Structures are given as structure tokens and as C-alpha cells.
Coordinates of C-alpha atoms in Angstrom, one line a residue:
Chain A
X1 CA 93.6 123.4 114.1
X2 CA 91.3 124.6 111.3
X3 CA 88.6 122.2 110.0
X4 CA 90.4 120.1 107.4
X5 CA 94.1 120.2 106.6
X6 CA 96.1 118.4 104.0
X7 CA 99.0 116.8 106.0
X8 CA 102.0 114.9 104.8
X9 CA 103.6 112.6 107.3
X10 CA 107.1 111.2 106.6
X11 CA 107.7 107.9 108.5
X12 CA 105.1 105.4 109.5
X13 CA 106.8 104.0 112.6
X14 CA 105.3 104.1 116.0
X15 CA 105.0 107.9 116.1
X16 CA 104.1 108.4 112.4
X17 CA 101.4 105.8 112.4
X18 CA 100.0 107.2 115.7
X19 CA 99.8 110.7 114.2
X20 CA 98.4 109.4 110.9
X21 CA 95.6 107.4 112.6
X22 CA 94.7 110.3 114.9
X23 CA 94.8 113.0 112.3
X24 CA 92.8 110.9 109.8
X25 CA 90.2 110.2 112.5
X26 CA 89.9 114.0 113.1
X27 CA 88.9 114.3 109.4
X28 CA 92.2 115.7 108.0
X29 CA 93.5 114.6 104.6
X30 CA 96.7 112.6 105.3
X31 CA 99.5 111.1 103.1
X32 CA 101.9 108.9 104.9
X33 CA 105.3 108.1 103.3
X34 CA 107.5 105.2 104.3
X35 CA 110.3 103.2 102.6
X36 CA 109.0 99.9 104.0
X37 CA 105.6 98.7 102.6
X38 CA 105.1 96.6 105.7
X39 CA 105.2 99.8 107.9
X40 CA 101.6 100.6 106.8
X41 CA 100.2 97.7 108.7
X42 CA 100.4 99.9 111.8
X43 CA 97.6 102.0 110.3
X44 CA 94.0 101.6 111.5
X45 CA 91.4 99.9 109.3
X46 CA 89.6 103.3 109.4
X47 CA 92.6 105.2 108.1
X48 CA 91.2 107.1 105.1
X49 CA 94.4 108.8 103.9
X50 CA 97.0 107.7 101.3
X51 CA 100.0 105.5 101.7
X52 CA 103.1 106.1 99.6
X53 CA 106.0 103.7 99.5
X54 CA 109.3 105.6 98.8
X55 CA 112.3 107.3 100.3
X56 CA 111.4 110.8 101.3
X57 CA 114.9 112.2 100.8
X58 CA 114.1 111.8 97.0
X59 CA 112.4 115.0 96.0
X60 CA 110.4 113.0 93.4
X61 CA 108.7 111.1 96.2
X62 CA 107.8 114.4 98.0
X63 CA 106.4 115.7 94.7
X64 CA 104.3 112.5 94.3
X65 CA 102.9 113.1 97.8
X66 CA 101.8 116.6 96.6
X67 CA 103.9 118.3 99.3
X68 CA 103.5 121.5 97.4
X69 CA 99.8 121.5 98.4
X70 CA 100.3 120.5 102.0
X71 CA 99.3 122.7 105.0
X72 CA 101.5 120.8 107.4
X73 CA 104.5 118.5 107.1
X74 CA 105.4 116.2 110.0
X75 CA 108.9 114.6 109.5
X76 CA 108.9 111.8 112.0
X77 CA 111.0 109.1 110.3
X78 CA 113.4 106.9 112.3
X79 CA 116.5 108.8 111.3
X80 CA 117.2 112.3 112.5
X81 CA 119.0 113.3 109.3
X82 CA 116.1 112.2 107.1
X83 CA 113.8 114.4 109.2
X84 CA 116.1 117.4 109.1
X85 CA 116.5 117.2 105.4
X86 CA 112.9 116.6 104.6
X87 CA 111.8 119.4 106.9
X88 CA 114.1 121.9 105.2
X89 CA 113.1 120.7 101.7
X90 CA 109.4 121.1 102.8
X91 CA 110.1 124.6 104.1
X92 CA 112.4 126.0 101.5
X93 CA 111.6 124.1 98.3
X94 CA 107.9 123.2 98.6
X95 CA 107.0 126.3 100.8
X96 CA 104.9 124.3 103.2
X97 CA 103.4 126.8 105.7
X98 CA 104.0 124.6 108.8
X99 CA 106.8 122.1 109.2
X100 CA 107.8 120.0 112.2
X101 CA 110.6 117.5 112.7
X102 CA 111.3 114.9 115.3
X103 CA 115.0 114.8 116.2
X104 CA 116.2 112.3 118.7
X105 CA 119.8 113.7 119.1
X106 CA 119.5 116.6 121.6
X107 CA 122.7 118.2 120.1
X108 CA 121.4 118.2 116.6
X109 CA 117.9 119.3 117.7
X110 CA 119.3 122.3 119.5
X111 CA 121.3 123.3 116.5
X112 CA 118.5 123.1 114.0
X113 CA 116.0 124.8 116.3
X114 CA 118.4 127.8 116.2
X115 CA 118.5 127.6 112.4
X116 CA 114.7 128.1 112.4
X117 CA 113.4 124.5 112.0
X118 CA 110.6 123.6 114.4
X119 CA 111.8 120.5 116.1
X120 CA 110.7 118.1 118.8
X121 CA 113.2 116.0 120.7
X122 CA 111.7 112.9 122.3
X123 CA 114.9 112.4 124.3
X124 CA 114.8 115.7 126.1
X125 CA 111.0 115.6 126.5
X126 CA 111.1 112.1 128.1
X127 CA 114.1 113.1 130.2
X128 CA 112.3 116.2 131.5
X129 CA 109.1 114.3 132.2
X130 CA 111.0 111.6 134.2
X131 CA 113.0 114.2 136.2
X132 CA 109.8 116.1 137.0
X133 CA 108.1 113.0 138.1
X134 CA 111.1 112.1 140.3
X135 CA 111.2 115.6 141.8
X136 CA 107.5 115.5 142.6
X137 CA 107.5 112.1 144.1
X138 CA 110.6 113.1 146.1
X139 CA 108.7 116.2 147.5
X140 CA 105.7 114.0 148.2
X141 CA 107.8 111.8 150.4
X142 CA 109.4 114.6 152.3
Chain B
X1 CA 144.8 123.2 104.9
X2 CA 142.8 121.2 107.4
X3 CA 140.1 119.2 105.6
X4 CA 137.5 116.9 107.2
X5 CA 136.4 114.0 105.0
X6 CA 133.2 112.3 106.1
X7 CA 132.5 109.0 104.4
X8 CA 133.7 105.5 103.7
X9 CA 134.9 103.3 100.9
X10 CA 138.2 103.4 98.9
X11 CA 137.5 106.9 97.6
X12 CA 138.1 108.3 101.1
X13 CA 141.5 106.5 101.3
X14 CA 142.6 107.8 97.9
X15 CA 141.4 111.4 98.6
X16 CA 143.1 111.5 102.0
X17 CA 146.4 110.2 100.4
X18 CA 146.1 112.8 97.7
X19 CA 145.5 115.6 100.2
X20 CA 148.5 114.5 102.3
X21 CA 150.7 114.4 99.3
X22 CA 149.7 118.0 98.5
X23 CA 150.6 119.1 102.1
X24 CA 147.1 119.3 103.5
X25 CA 145.9 117.8 106.8
X26 CA 142.9 115.5 106.3
X27 CA 140.9 114.2 109.1
X28 CA 138.7 111.2 108.2
X29 CA 135.4 110.5 109.9
X30 CA 133.9 107.1 109.1
X31 CA 131.2 105.0 110.7
X32 CA 132.8 101.6 110.1
X33 CA 135.2 100.6 112.9
X34 CA 137.1 98.0 110.7
X35 CA 137.6 100.6 108.0
X36 CA 138.8 103.2 110.5
X37 CA 141.4 100.8 111.7
X38 CA 142.6 100.0 108.2
X39 CA 142.7 103.7 107.3
X40 CA 144.6 104.7 110.3
X41 CA 147.3 102.2 109.3
X42 CA 147.3 103.3 105.7
X43 CA 147.1 107.1 105.7
X44 CA 149.0 109.7 107.6
X45 CA 145.8 111.3 108.8
X46 CA 143.7 111.5 112.0
X47 CA 140.9 108.9 111.7
X48 CA 137.8 109.2 113.8
X49 CA 135.2 106.5 114.1
X50 CA 131.7 108.0 114.4
X51 CA 128.7 109.8 112.9
X52 CA 129.9 112.9 111.1
X53 CA 126.5 114.5 111.5
X54 CA 126.7 114.3 115.3
X55 CA 128.0 117.7 116.6
X56 CA 130.4 116.3 119.2
X57 CA 132.0 114.1 116.6
X58 CA 132.5 117.1 114.3
X59 CA 134.0 119.1 117.1
X60 CA 136.4 116.2 118.0
X61 CA 137.4 116.1 114.3
X62 CA 138.5 119.7 114.7
X63 CA 135.7 121.4 112.8
X64 CA 136.4 124.7 114.6
X65 CA 139.8 125.0 112.8
X66 CA 138.9 123.2 109.6
X67 CA 138.9 125.1 106.4
X68 CA 136.7 122.6 104.5
X69 CA 134.4 119.7 105.1
X70 CA 133.8 117.2 102.4
X71 CA 130.9 114.9 103.0
X72 CA 130.8 111.9 100.6
X73 CA 128.7 109.2 102.3
X74 CA 126.2 107.3 100.1
X75 CA 123.3 109.0 102.0
X76 CA 122.3 112.5 100.9
X77 CA 120.6 113.3 104.3
X78 CA 123.9 112.5 106.2
X79 CA 126.0 114.6 103.8
X80 CA 123.5 117.6 104.0
X81 CA 123.3 117.6 107.8
X82 CA 127.1 117.1 108.3
X83 CA 127.8 120.1 106.0
X84 CA 125.1 122.4 107.5
X85 CA 126.3 121.7 111.1
X86 CA 129.9 122.2 110.1
X87 CA 129.1 125.6 108.5
X88 CA 126.6 126.9 111.0
X89 CA 127.8 125.5 114.3
X90 CA 131.5 125.5 113.8
X91 CA 132.0 128.2 111.1
X92 CA 133.7 126.0 108.5
X93 CA 134.1 128.3 105.5
X94 CA 133.7 125.7 102.7
X95 CA 131.4 122.7 102.6
X96 CA 131.3 120.2 99.8
X97 CA 128.7 117.5 99.6
X98 CA 128.2 114.5 97.3
X99 CA 124.7 114.3 96.1
X100 CA 123.6 110.8 95.3
X101 CA 120.1 111.6 93.9
X102 CA 120.8 114.1 91.1
X103 CA 117.4 115.7 91.8
X104 CA 118.9 116.9 95.1
X105 CA 121.6 119.0 93.5
X106 CA 119.5 122.1 93.4
X107 CA 118.0 121.3 96.8
X108 CA 121.5 121.2 98.4
X109 CA 122.4 124.6 96.9
X110 CA 119.2 126.1 98.1
X111 CA 120.0 124.7 101.6
X112 CA 123.3 126.5 101.7
X113 CA 125.9 123.8 100.7
X114 CA 128.8 125.7 99.1
X115 CA 129.5 123.0 96.5
X116 CA 127.2 120.1 95.7
X117 CA 128.2 117.6 93.1
X118 CA 126.5 114.5 91.8
X119 CA 128.6 111.7 90.2
X120 CA 125.5 110.4 88.6
X121 CA 124.9 113.8 87.0
X122 CA 128.5 114.2 85.9
X123 CA 128.7 110.7 84.3
X124 CA 125.3 111.1 82.6
X125 CA 126.3 114.5 81.2
X126 CA 129.6 113.2 79.9
X127 CA 127.9 110.2 78.2
X128 CA 125.0 112.2 76.8
X129 CA 127.2 114.9 75.4
X130 CA 130.1 112.9 74.2
X131 CA 128.4 109.7 72.9
X132 CA 128.8 109.4 69.1
X133 CA 130.7 112.6 68.5
X134 CA 134.3 111.8 67.6
X135 CA 134.9 115.5 67.1
X136 CA 134.4 116.4 70.7
X137 CA 137.5 115.2 72.4
X138 CA 137.4 116.9 75.8
X139 CA 134.7 118.2 78.0
X140 CA 134.8 119.8 81.4
X141 CA 132.0 121.2 83.5
X142 CA 132.9 124.4 85.4
X143 CA 131.1 126.5 88.0
X144 CA 129.1 123.4 89.2
X145 CA 128.0 122.6 85.7
X146 CA 126.7 126.1 84.7
X147 CA 129.5 126.4 82.1
X148 CA 130.9 123.6 79.9
X149 CA 134.3 123.8 78.3
X150 CA 134.6 121.5 75.2
X151 CA 137.3 120.9 72.7
X152 CA 136.1 120.2 69.2
X153 CA 138.4 119.1 66.3
X154 CA 137.2 120.3 62.9
X155 CA 137.5 117.4 60.4
X156 CA 137.1 117.9 56.7
X157 CA 133.5 118.2 55.5
X158 CA 132.1 119.7 58.6
X159 CA 129.9 122.8 58.0
X160 CA 132.2 125.1 60.1
X161 CA 135.3 124.4 57.9
X162 CA 136.1 127.4 55.7
X163 CA 133.6 129.7 57.3
X164 CA 134.2 132.8 59.4
X165 CA 132.8 133.2 62.9
X166 CA 130.4 135.9 61.6
X167 CA 129.0 133.5 59.0
X168 CA 128.8 130.7 61.4
X169 CA 126.6 132.7 63.8
X170 CA 127.1 130.7 67.0
X171 CA 124.0 130.7 69.2
X172 CA 123.8 133.1 72.3
X173 CA 125.3 131.6 75.4
X174 CA 128.2 130.1 73.4
X175 CA 131.7 131.3 72.6
X176 CA 134.6 130.0 70.6
X177 CA 137.3 131.1 73.1
X178 CA 140.4 129.8 71.4
X179 CA 141.5 128.2 68.1
X180 CA 144.5 125.9 68.2
X181 CA 145.9 125.7 64.7
X182 CA 149.1 123.6 64.6
X183 CA 151.4 125.2 67.1
X184 CA 149.6 128.6 67.0
X185 CA 147.0 129.6 69.5
X186 CA 144.6 132.2 68.3
X187 CA 141.8 134.1 69.9
X188 CA 139.4 134.4 67.0
X189 CA 137.4 137.4 66.0
X190 CA 134.4 137.7 63.8
X191 CA 136.1 137.8 60.3
X192 CA 138.5 134.9 61.1
X193 CA 137.9 131.7 59.1
X194 CA 138.1 128.2 60.6
X195 CA 140.1 125.6 58.7
X196 CA 140.3 121.9 58.7
X197 CA 142.2 120.5 61.6
X198 CA 141.5 123.4 63.9
X199 CA 141.0 122.5 67.5
X200 CA 138.3 124.8 69.0
X201 CA 138.0 125.5 72.7
X202 CA 134.3 126.4 73.2
X203 CA 132.5 127.8 76.3
X204 CA 128.8 127.1 76.5
X205 CA 125.9 127.2 79.0
X206 CA 124.1 123.8 79.4
X207 CA 121.2 125.1 77.3
X208 CA 123.3 126.4 74.4
X209 CA 125.6 123.3 74.2
X210 CA 123.5 121.3 71.8
X211 CA 122.7 124.3 69.4
X212 CA 126.4 125.3 69.5
X213 CA 127.5 121.8 68.5
X214 CA 124.9 121.6 65.8
X215 CA 126.2 124.9 64.4
X216 CA 129.7 123.5 64.2
X217 CA 129.2 119.9 63.4
X218 CA 125.9 120.0 61.5
X219 CA 123.0 117.6 61.9
X220 CA 125.1 114.7 63.2
X221 CA 125.5 116.6 66.6

């Protein structure tokens, strides 16, 4: 990644806060959005970005986050549909150059990947990792 | 026509009943098991309990043969995704979505939803445009709000009474389409004069609505 990016992260759950802490520590400018104010307690004391309380499916909240200026949008809220909507709004309305969405439902993930949204599916990733480990340990035994 | 309705609440019941009475075949998809049970007793429609934005549920609801999908849940993100999947994965030719946040109206259209409508927007427009003007008796947005049809009754003393259309100079983007005078229906031309008691059917764009009403009704509009 280039030196310092402006990154908007939607969702401050386990994944969102992990990304926010890491990216902020790397010196990037970060805005994290979450509906629940208490979600921000997962951020490090050193986190130097901005916290925004609001529902990211409201365009107004994305405007407040200055999404139009963002280099990267990470849609990692709990709900798949929030991420899919926010990712598309980021790409098509705010013209964010790089957009990624976390989608837990493999069927939905597959569909939206084909529509041109960059998606990551934790379910298939974990499934593949587990199966690979199983296969390897099985071979090791043989 | 096979129509998939995704959502909950009494509006789904009334819509499904209406569609059945018009000879259509609605399929209801709702997340609430208790409601699904009640609906399946009340309406002659297939009722599915599940997430309408989950592809296998859409498929089970018969999305491949459906002619329209109507997503009216209270969550914009669910309506958007259900409609997009229906159109793109299953080739549903018409998708209609309720937009709860009026700001999302334009967003939904940009993201390929065929018809997006916001009850908040419709009610707000009706109140804004109709409040205080007794003369405006009827108002209907068309083409997703890009055109408004209004009916205006000309009472005595209004600036438009006794003037011709030419003299009136309605603003661009507005048109007096029809004048209803007693039993007669006229399509007026420039030299025709308006008289007291005329009912005018007016077409306007949203921008020209206020200037057009000012032109007919004077400063009170």
C-alpha cells in the first residue's frame, strides 16, 4: 500500500476494529462508522482516526465520513446486506477507487463477486483453511 | 402474473389479497414465522418463511418464473439486495423496492432497481405541495415523481381568471393539459381564456411546480 491512505471502515466489530487498529498503527487516516457507540471500545488507546456513530446505509452518514475523499472503503459490518449496499454506494455514488466487502453468505458472495464487487467470504475462507489443514494432517499420518 | 412480495406487516397481507383479487399469483416471503403462519391461513398465496435476500430462498419462491419482485421490508439494504439478486441471478424483469431513507431513492435507481419509491418522500411531497392551498384538489406523482399531475380549481379573484393562456405565460416545464368547464372538457390553446370555476389539469416537473402554481394562484401559492 502507498504511504498514507484515507480509509473508511464500516462496522467496528471484531473485524472492523482489528482493521482500524492495524491500519491506524500503519499511519493511515481512518474513519470508523458503527451504529453502536459502545462498539468503539474495541479500538486501541493509540487509535488516531475518527469514530462516527451512525447507520452507514444512510447516504448522509457516508457523506459525513467524507467517503468522497476516501482511497479505500472496507465494508465489514455484521450484516451482509449492509456491506453489499455500502460497497455499491461507495463504488457507484462516491466513486471510491478501491472497495471491499465482507459477505458471510457464500451464495450472496458468489453472486456479487460476479457483479463486480470485491468480496471476501469468511465462511469459505475458514472452510478451505480447515479442509486444507485436515488434508495435510491426514497425509502426514499416512 | 407471478409476483414475489418480500416483507412483513399488514401491508403485505393487503397487497397479496389485492393481487389475488386481480388474478395474479403472489408469493410472500417473510422472516417472521408467526406472521407466515397467519398469512398462509388468510391469503390464497404461497407463503415462505425466510430471508428474501438469500439466493436459495428467492429460488424456492419461484424467482425464475416471477414477473416482478416487490421488496417492502423496513430495511433499505435488504430491499436493495433482494431486488438486485432477483434481477441479476434469476432474471426477474421488474423489481420494485421500498426506500425508507428518502436519500436512498436516487441511490437505488443508480444501482439498477427498476422502481424505487419512498413513502416518506410521497407523504412529504403531498403535504408540502397541498398544505394551505384549497384550490389544489388533486395531486399525483408520475414517472417516479419526475412529473406531477395536479388539479386546480379557479375560484373568483385568482389572477388566472379571465386571462388567456398566452397572457398567463406559464413557466417552462409546465402545461395546462385540460380545462374542465362544467360538463365540457377542453384542450386549451394560447388564445383561450380561463373562467371562474374552471378545473385545470396541470402537468409540471418538480422544479416548475411552485412557479406554475404562483402563476395561477398568485402570491398565496
